[in-house]
């Protein structure tokens, strides 16, 4: 019975989880945005091997790194900027190269034409840079076992310096290389110097990494892999000038970096933060787990002069806590993407937040979540939190509080690493992990999505001021199937009430969105906001909202989109980015989706009469939103219902099967086998005795075990071959009962067949542990009632 219950229980659990997390509660179709906006690359160039990366952005242009080129792209037209102005002394009307400028702009989306125009327009000023690896570097790359598609120079890093200089780094056919360029008066790039890019950019464009340039100190801070195979991670500082030393994390020490996946980096005053996930060293004694981290290094760090000048003395890290609260929290442990630093102002207080996407492990229930972390809380934990230390490899990880820490405090950016004491130096060489985790600012995830069809992959956040003057953070979330989901948290302060405003499919081939940016521009004295979406092969510039699609006051306000409001004068759903709303002229309700200014309006789109009350949820439907409470309730309800259903199914099946087991048919295969085997009773015969004379001269009889064994073998006195038995230890009390029962039957009943069957069933039952005795004993009860009455009375005596 218990086996049946467990079997049906897990079947029911699986079915109900599938139904709960895949059933579409919303019925309206997401917006089709495949043909919306502008696309940079045509279909012919979507090879999957361009590895586009957004490098920098300003109000008018973006710089994109790709295969063997760095592209300067106009935000207004999303076309590659080839020509910006005529070269000095060459008028536009006479320069044949410049006459082709307009043609270039029209065809700039097609990169196939780029080589042609570079060959026929060598005198043209350019902001787009071509940089291919040398033939020797390509040959060496191929010798190392890489494919032709990998042996290119994929531009991964670009930062502008003063005096029209810039640093550009690329993979260079698995031989990372950096160059410093000078932009000349003719807009040509002139190489100033060249140096190794190892530890600045990865060897493989597929490897994750992050880097930033600090112009104040002319230094590059990176987190990447410093070897060909991607097995040597490090966090590294590369000074481009001045006496500052190169520093890196400790080599081959899992307590510092343990199989990390780097996500992003942040310049924060006197320190630099890195966001990544790694295998948790503090969990090794309990198994394997991946935790999300934020690490910090200080810009003033001069290295460990007492042991190794190349290593940090200020490197410390802490865990990021993104979880569903409860008695046993449900953790989202794997960080996948972060937003830029978002500054919001609520109730007169500015808050700096970093939003991040988290995943569950691939072996667990598939889910994505979005959490936010306050930089104020991050700084406090790094400056005041206890450390977590493991004294021996087999001991527990325990916290060490401020009173027991060396002076100056490890990781303190105000301390001079050249003058720290021996105790402090030894501590930072061995310990880098803080005990306290950085808490989620909202105490629970803003969004939890358990869809089996996609996962979150990219995130952008834009702060929008509503008609009421309240600021809302709008979240644009990219997925691995080419869609963008738009969320807004309509609750106040640190509470969570996220609303899904819309879902738009931008890529028909279900490609993974690798990056999203909210782009603000000022065209024709009108501020607009767009989304710049990138994949490995494409760039798309699309609207950030679709307010104009709504033609009624009610539909406009039900969006709950802070970008959109109903213009009461013009009777249009309009948008603004500047936040210059006039509350008396616009109807908007981000918190509830119901505006009293729309209650007296009616149109065919609403389908409602003036005084009807409608739900305050967006009309653009897609996947349901799962908040923390929804997910906990769904799990608990699923377990309870599955237990009840499994019990009922198992109970009914067991009740249905009992009558057939109690009175089996005479066609039972087991019964036929037992009835056909009568010779095996020879295996259980009486003892053969032999007479022996003792010391007193008396003759005594003893069992002759050797003769019994020989006779048993001669008569083939073993169980038949089709009697499959388990090798089990039968207790001596069973042997005793069986022996006396067989002896009692032999002396009291003259039925050889009955004796044979009873002994066979009893021995078979004892040896195998199978409950087959009920079948045969039931048959005997019908045929030999007197035999069992006598047997029961004899045993009771």
Short mmCIF file of C-alpha atoms in Angstrom, two decimals, residues 741-752 755 786-787 790-791:
data_model
loop_
_atom_site.label_atom_id
_atom_site.label_comp_id
_atom_site.label_asym_id
_atom_site.label_seq_id
_atom_site.Cartn_x
_atom_site.Cartn_y
_atom_site.Cartn_z
CA UNK A 741 5.42 -27.92 12.12
CA UNK A 742 6.66 -30.32 9.46
CA UNK A 743 7.13 -33.03 12.06
CA UNK A 744 3.65 -32.45 13.46
CA UNK A 745 2.11 -32.68 9.99
CA UNK A 746 4.10 -35.80 9.15
CA UNK A 747 2.97 -37.69 12.26
CA UNK A 748 -0.63 -36.52 12.29
CA UNK A 749 -1.75 -36.30 8.67
CA UNK A 750 -1.58 -39.07 6.11
CA UNK A 751 -1.70 -36.67 3.19
CA UNK A 752 1.62 -36.58 1.38
CA UNK A 755 2.44 -32.18 3.64
CA UNK A 786 -10.09 -30.29 9.04
CA UNK A 787 -6.34 -30.19 8.44
CA UNK A 790 -6.18 -29.58 13.71
CA UNK A 791 -3.03 -27.61 12.85
#
